C-alpha cells in the first residue's frame, strides 16, 4: 500500500478544521472499507492457491481483505460456485478434478471434489482495505482524488 490515510489529510482536513486528524483517519478507514465492500470497485487476482492431494480447505491470501470471490479457475476450467448445503453429505469426501467451490469462511474456500493431485487455483476477488489498515494502493488514491 503506497498511500497512507495521512496522504488524504490535505484534502480533508481543510474542510474539518477543528476535527482531530486521528478521528479523520479512523473514519476514513471505516468509510473506505464500507465503500469498497458495497461497490465491488476493487477487483484483483489474489495469490494463487496450491491444491494439495486430500486437502479440503484453502486460505485466501491477499494484501487486503477479501470481500467476495468473482471467479476461481482450475487450469483452464472456471469452477462453479456452490454452497456446501447443496451437496449431499455422503458426497463430501469424493475425490477427483475440482468442479465446484464455496466460501467456507471469510478467509477460506473449499473445492469439490477433493483434488487427487497437486494443482493451482487462480482466484479473482473483490477486495477492500482493512479497517485497521494504514492506507490504500496508489491507483485508489489517484482515482478518488481530484
Coordinates of N, CA, C and O in Angstrom, one line a residue, residues 5 24-38 128-129 131:
X5 N -3.4 6.8 5.0 CA -4.5 7.7 5.3 C -4.0 9.1 5.5 O -4.7 10.1 5.2
X24 N -10.3 11.7 11.9 CA -10.5 11.7 10.5 C -9.9 10.4 9.9 O -10.6 9.8 9.0
X25 N -8.7 10.0 10.2 CA -8.1 8.8 9.7 C -8.9 7.6 10.0 O -9.0 6.7 9.2
X26 N -9.3 7.5 11.3 CA -10.1 6.3 11.7 C -11.4 6.2 10.9 O -11.8 5.1 10.4
X27 N -12.1 7.3 10.7 CA -13.3 7.3 9.9 C -13.1 7.1 8.4 O -13.9 6.5 7.8
X28 N -12.0 7.6 7.9 CA -11.6 7.4 6.5 C -11.4 5.9 6.3 O -11.9 5.4 5.3
X29 N -10.8 5.2 7.2 CA -10.6 3.8 7.0 C -11.9 3.0 7.0 O -12.1 2.1 6.2
X30 N -12.8 3.4 7.9 CA -14.1 2.8 8.0 C -14.9 3.0 6.7 O -15.5 2.1 6.2
X31 N -14.9 4.3 6.3 CA -15.7 4.6 5.1 C -15.1 3.9 3.8 O -15.9 3.5 3.0
X32 N -13.8 3.9 3.7 CA -13.2 3.2 2.6 C -13.5 1.8 2.5 O -13.9 1.2 1.5
X33 N -13.4 1.1 3.7 CA -13.8 -0.3 3.7 C -15.3 -0.5 3.4 O -15.6 -1.4 2.6
X34 N -16.1 0.3 3.9 CA -17.6 0.2 3.6 C -17.8 0.5 2.1 O -18.6 -0.2 1.4
X35 N -17.2 1.5 1.5 CA -17.4 1.9 0.1 C -17.0 0.7 -0.8 O -17.7 0.4 -1.7
X36 N -15.8 0.2 -0.6 CA -15.3 -0.9 -1.5 C -16.1 -2.2 -1.3 O -16.3 -2.9 -2.3
X37 N -16.6 -2.4 -0.1 CA -17.5 -3.6 0.1 C -18.8 -3.5 -0.6 O -19.3 -4.4 -1.2
X38 N -19.3 -2.3 -0.7 CA -20.6 -2.0 -1.3 C -20.5 -1.9 -2.8 O -21.4 -2.4 -3.6
X128 N -11.2 -5.1 -0.3 CA -11.5 -3.8 0.4 C -10.3 -3.6 1.4 O -9.7 -4.6 1.8
X129 N -10.0 -2.3 1.7 CA -9.0 -2.1 2.7 C -9.5 -2.6 4.1 O -10.6 -2.5 4.4
X131 N -10.1 -2.3 8.0 CA -10.5 -1.1 8.8 C -9.3 -0.8 9.7 O -9.2 0.4 10.2

